[in-house]
Amino acid sequence: MLFDIERHEALTPTPWDADRAREALIAIVDDIERHQQADRTWPTHPRDDDEPKGLLHKSLYLGAAGVLWALHYLAREGAVQLCSTPAQSMDRVHAAYLESPDTGEVVPSYYLGEVGILLVAWRLTGSRDTAERLHACIEANIGNPTNEALWAAPGTMLGAWHMLEWTGEPRWRELFLRNVEQVWRTWLPDDKSACHLWTQDMYGRIWQMLGAGHGFAGNIYPLLRGAALLAPDQRETLFERCETMLVSTALIEGNHANWPPVAWKTGLEQMLVQWCHGSPGIVTAFAHFPKQRSPAVDALLLQAGNLVWSAGPLTKGYGLCHGTAGNGYAFLKLYQRTGDAVWLARARAFAMHALLQRDAMRQQHGQGRYPLWTGDAGLAVYLWHCLQGLADMPGLDLL
């Protein structure tokens, strides 16, 4: 088996209803706005209440920065009308993070630290001081030894890439390429896998992970996004190594493919199908691999999408990182990549199921789950993208 059936549930037969999706999107945003607290954060959901206890989250992944970005984006797109002004909250959110950081200490981290917060703050305000501090934080994180996206350069270098896209300033290109040097230097051949892999030194363990949260897919994503900035020979090497890795580590059954969280640990309990580990994150990261360059890569991405569909929605819930909406982005990416409407239909089917999961979770816990990557803010953006046929991952492709 390429997935654990106990981690998934049957897809609801509820047909796609654009009006219902639009109404749900508006209702979600209204609920988010009504539950913003005086300190510009949101109540922590029981499922997001990890150590250290009692903190109100400010980060892009789990806190106010991600929620405020989602509100700003949806209003900018014309999806909703807001009662609040997200930009006016960002300085306060950053100050609150410095006073009481989400993880117990101030760290650069793109997802859980200062870089993600500063990037949203600059996007919403354009502050020069914010840009200066952002540059310094990204630079300070280049040598982070974890070698993965959550904490280290493969995550924070996205700040430089986005700033280059938005401003065109040469210093962001230079900073991005300095990060590339670090990521490339630590990308080493692995005899057992017959490909190049990164080794993570994280949480007291040394391992070689493959997924989008902590492993290969998460590391390769900024390289593929910034491939045009690389020298031609380095870009060719990038594409060749990507193909070799996908082919050599894929587990295939019929027209399905999946990848274990850790290279060569392939027991059933290891076979996850969620954005952070497994096929969904592989698809969203490698969707930026050049189309029709490699028949093998094109085929594997389709097989990965088939696996996500066959596995069905996740019992964990509806979020982006390890939930139904995040898995649905694999379908949206394949729709964007292939033009085949079947993938959009599958994404929309997952959207209808995610709404039922949200209703059930609210009934169980008596409150909303608001963060961008685990809850309602991410679901709202996903609904909008299903309505519009868009595929950009919130907080990654899109800020």
Short mmCIF file of C-alpha atoms in Angstrom, two decimals, residues 62-268:
data_model
loop_
_atom_site.label_atom_id
_atom_site.label_comp_id
_atom_site.label_asym_id
_atom_site.label_seq_id
_atom_site.Cartn_x
_atom_site.Cartn_y
_atom_site.Cartn_z
CA LEU A 62 0.20 29.44 12.69
CA GLY A 63 -0.56 32.98 13.70
CA ALA A 64 -1.72 36.50 13.05
CA ALA A 65 0.66 37.31 10.19
CA GLY A 66 -0.75 34.51 8.06
CA VAL A 67 -4.36 35.39 8.88
CA LEU A 68 -3.83 39.09 8.17
CA TRP A 69 -2.16 38.28 4.87
CA ALA A 70 -5.10 36.06 3.84
CA LEU A 71 -7.61 38.81 4.67
CA HIS A 72 -5.54 41.36 2.73
CA TYR A 73 -5.19 39.05 -0.26
CA LEU A 74 -8.86 38.13 -0.47
CA ALA A 75 -9.89 41.79 -0.24
CA ARG A 76 -7.30 42.75 -2.89
CA GLU A 77 -8.71 40.07 -5.18
CA GLY A 78 -12.26 41.33 -4.73
CA ALA A 79 -13.38 38.11 -3.07
CA VAL A 80 -14.60 39.86 0.09
CA GLN A 81 -15.12 43.26 1.64
CA LEU A 82 -13.43 43.76 5.00
CA CYS A 83 -14.48 45.68 8.09
CA SER A 84 -10.87 45.81 9.28
CA THR A 85 -7.61 47.05 7.75
CA PRO A 86 -4.97 44.28 8.01
CA ALA A 87 -2.02 46.58 7.28
CA GLN A 88 -2.73 48.60 10.41
CA SER A 89 -2.17 45.52 12.57
CA MET A 90 1.21 44.35 11.27
CA ASP A 91 3.54 46.59 13.30
CA ARG A 92 1.76 45.52 16.45
CA VAL A 93 2.00 41.84 15.48
CA HIS A 94 5.74 42.10 14.86
CA ALA A 95 6.31 43.88 18.16
CA ALA A 96 4.26 41.23 19.96
CA TYR A 97 6.33 38.50 18.34
CA LEU A 98 9.59 40.06 19.54
CA GLU A 99 8.17 40.32 23.05
CA SER A 100 6.69 36.81 23.11
CA PRO A 101 7.87 34.66 20.16
CA ASP A 102 5.76 31.71 19.07
CA THR A 103 8.47 29.11 19.69
CA GLY A 104 9.80 30.63 22.91
CA GLU A 105 12.71 32.44 21.29
CA VAL A 106 13.10 34.89 18.42
CA VAL A 107 14.21 32.98 15.31
CA PRO A 108 14.45 33.94 11.61
CA SER A 109 12.27 31.01 10.40
CA TYR A 110 10.05 31.71 7.37
CA TYR A 111 7.11 29.69 8.70
CA LEU A 112 7.34 30.12 12.48
CA GLY A 113 9.61 33.12 12.97
CA GLU A 114 10.48 36.66 12.09
CA VAL A 115 11.15 36.40 8.34
CA GLY A 116 7.59 35.32 7.54
CA ILE A 117 6.14 38.06 9.73
CA LEU A 118 8.40 40.75 8.24
CA LEU A 119 7.63 39.63 4.70
CA VAL A 120 3.90 40.02 5.28
CA ALA A 121 4.51 43.33 7.02
CA TRP A 122 6.45 44.68 4.05
CA ARG A 123 3.87 43.38 1.59
CA LEU A 124 1.11 45.20 3.46
CA THR A 125 2.98 48.41 4.37
CA GLY A 126 6.08 48.80 2.16
CA SER A 127 8.07 50.04 5.15
CA ARG A 128 11.78 50.73 4.50
CA ASP A 129 12.69 49.81 8.09
CA THR A 130 10.87 46.48 7.66
CA ALA A 131 12.83 45.75 4.49
CA GLU A 132 16.14 46.45 6.24
CA ARG A 133 15.36 44.15 9.14
CA LEU A 134 14.08 41.47 6.75
CA HIS A 135 17.34 41.55 4.80
CA ALA A 136 19.36 41.19 7.99
CA CYS A 137 17.26 38.26 9.24
CA ILE A 138 17.54 36.33 5.97
CA GLU A 139 21.28 36.95 5.90
CA ALA A 140 21.69 35.78 9.50
CA ASN A 141 19.93 32.49 8.76
CA ILE A 142 22.05 31.36 5.79
CA GLY A 143 24.17 28.96 7.84
CA ASN A 144 21.31 27.34 9.77
CA PRO A 145 22.30 23.64 10.07
CA THR A 146 18.83 22.09 9.84
CA ASN A 147 18.97 22.11 6.01
CA GLU A 148 15.21 22.30 5.56
CA ALA A 149 12.48 24.82 4.85
CA LEU A 150 10.79 25.28 8.23
CA TRP A 151 13.82 26.69 10.05
CA ALA A 152 16.71 27.11 7.62
CA ALA A 153 17.81 28.85 4.40
CA PRO A 154 15.49 26.90 2.05
CA GLY A 155 12.62 28.70 3.79
CA THR A 156 14.01 32.13 4.58
CA MET A 157 15.57 32.56 1.12
CA LEU A 158 12.00 32.78 -0.17
CA GLY A 159 11.88 36.17 1.48
CA ALA A 160 14.71 37.34 -0.77
CA TRP A 161 13.04 35.83 -3.85
CA HIS A 162 9.70 37.52 -3.14
CA MET A 163 11.36 40.86 -2.41
CA LEU A 164 13.28 40.64 -5.68
CA GLU A 165 10.05 39.94 -7.55
CA TRP A 166 8.32 42.89 -5.89
CA THR A 167 11.11 45.48 -5.91
CA GLY A 168 13.65 44.46 -8.56
CA GLU A 169 16.42 45.64 -6.23
CA PRO A 170 19.80 43.96 -6.96
CA ARG A 171 20.53 43.39 -3.27
CA TRP A 172 17.71 40.84 -3.05
CA ARG A 173 19.08 38.93 -6.03
CA GLU A 174 22.51 38.88 -4.39
CA LEU A 175 21.02 37.67 -1.12
CA PHE A 176 19.01 34.96 -2.85
CA LEU A 177 22.11 33.68 -4.66
CA ARG A 178 24.11 33.62 -1.42
CA ASN A 179 21.43 31.33 -0.05
CA VAL A 180 21.62 29.21 -3.20
CA GLU A 181 25.34 28.72 -2.54
CA GLN A 182 24.58 27.41 0.95
CA VAL A 183 21.77 25.12 -0.18
CA TRP A 184 23.86 23.83 -3.09
CA ARG A 185 26.92 23.22 -0.89
CA THR A 186 24.91 20.96 1.41
CA TRP A 187 23.20 19.05 -1.44
CA LEU A 188 25.34 15.91 -1.59
CA PRO A 189 25.36 12.55 -3.40
CA ASP A 190 23.84 9.64 -1.49
CA ASP A 191 25.07 6.20 -2.49
CA LYS A 192 22.03 4.30 -1.23
CA SER A 193 19.51 6.42 -3.09
CA ALA A 194 21.71 6.98 -6.18
CA CYS A 195 20.81 10.67 -6.16
CA HIS A 196 21.70 13.90 -4.40
CA LEU A 197 19.92 14.54 -1.08
CA TRP A 198 20.04 16.94 1.83
CA THR A 199 20.67 15.69 5.36
CA GLN A 200 18.63 17.34 8.12
CA ASP A 201 20.01 17.89 11.63
CA MET A 202 16.81 18.62 13.49
CA TYR A 203 15.10 17.87 16.79
CA GLY A 204 18.06 15.75 17.89
CA ARG A 205 17.93 13.46 14.85
CA ILE A 206 19.94 13.13 11.66
CA TRP A 207 17.91 12.01 8.66
CA GLN A 208 17.24 12.55 4.96
CA MET A 209 13.69 13.67 4.48
CA LEU A 210 11.88 14.01 1.16
CA GLY A 211 8.72 16.05 1.72
CA ALA A 212 7.73 19.69 1.36
CA GLY A 213 7.65 20.45 5.07
CA HIS A 214 11.13 19.44 6.14
CA GLY A 215 12.84 17.67 3.25
CA PHE A 216 13.87 17.54 -0.38
CA ALA A 217 10.69 19.01 -1.89
CA GLY A 218 10.80 21.95 0.49
CA ASN A 219 14.45 22.61 -0.35
CA ILE A 220 14.05 22.26 -4.09
CA TYR A 221 11.06 24.60 -4.23
CA PRO A 222 13.02 27.90 -3.95
CA LEU A 223 15.65 26.62 -6.38
CA LEU A 224 12.99 25.86 -8.99
CA ARG A 225 11.23 29.17 -8.36
CA GLY A 226 14.52 31.03 -8.80
CA ALA A 227 15.94 28.83 -11.55
CA ALA A 228 16.09 31.76 -14.00
CA LEU A 229 18.61 33.44 -11.68
CA LEU A 230 21.06 30.52 -11.88
CA ALA A 231 23.89 30.13 -14.36
CA PRO A 232 22.87 27.92 -17.33
CA ASP A 233 25.07 24.98 -16.31
CA GLN A 234 23.84 25.11 -12.72
CA ARG A 235 20.24 25.27 -13.91
CA GLU A 236 20.78 22.16 -16.06
CA THR A 237 22.30 20.35 -13.09
CA LEU A 238 19.31 21.37 -10.99
CA PHE A 239 16.86 19.84 -13.44
CA GLU A 240 18.91 16.66 -13.85
CA ARG A 241 19.19 16.13 -10.09
CA CYS A 242 15.46 16.73 -9.66
CA GLU A 243 14.60 14.06 -12.20
CA THR A 244 17.05 11.57 -10.72
CA MET A 245 15.73 12.08 -7.21
CA LEU A 246 12.06 11.73 -8.14
CA VAL A 247 12.67 8.57 -10.15
CA SER A 248 15.03 6.87 -7.69
CA THR A 249 12.95 7.45 -4.54
CA ALA A 250 9.40 7.03 -5.89
CA LEU A 251 7.28 4.09 -4.82
CA ILE A 252 4.93 3.13 -7.63
CA GLU A 253 1.87 0.86 -7.81
CA GLY A 254 0.03 0.93 -11.13
CA ASN A 255 -0.75 4.57 -11.94
CA HIS A 256 -0.07 5.79 -8.39
CA ALA A 257 3.14 7.14 -6.84
CA ASN A 258 4.16 8.25 -3.39
CA TRP A 259 7.34 9.13 -1.48
CA PRO A 260 8.07 8.26 2.17
CA PRO A 261 8.84 11.08 4.63
CA VAL A 262 12.35 9.70 5.22
CA ALA A 263 14.37 8.17 2.40
CA TRP A 264 14.10 4.39 2.35
CA LYS A 265 11.86 4.07 5.40
CA THR A 266 8.90 2.62 3.60
CA GLY A 267 6.71 0.80 6.16
CA LEU A 268 2.97 1.46 5.88
#
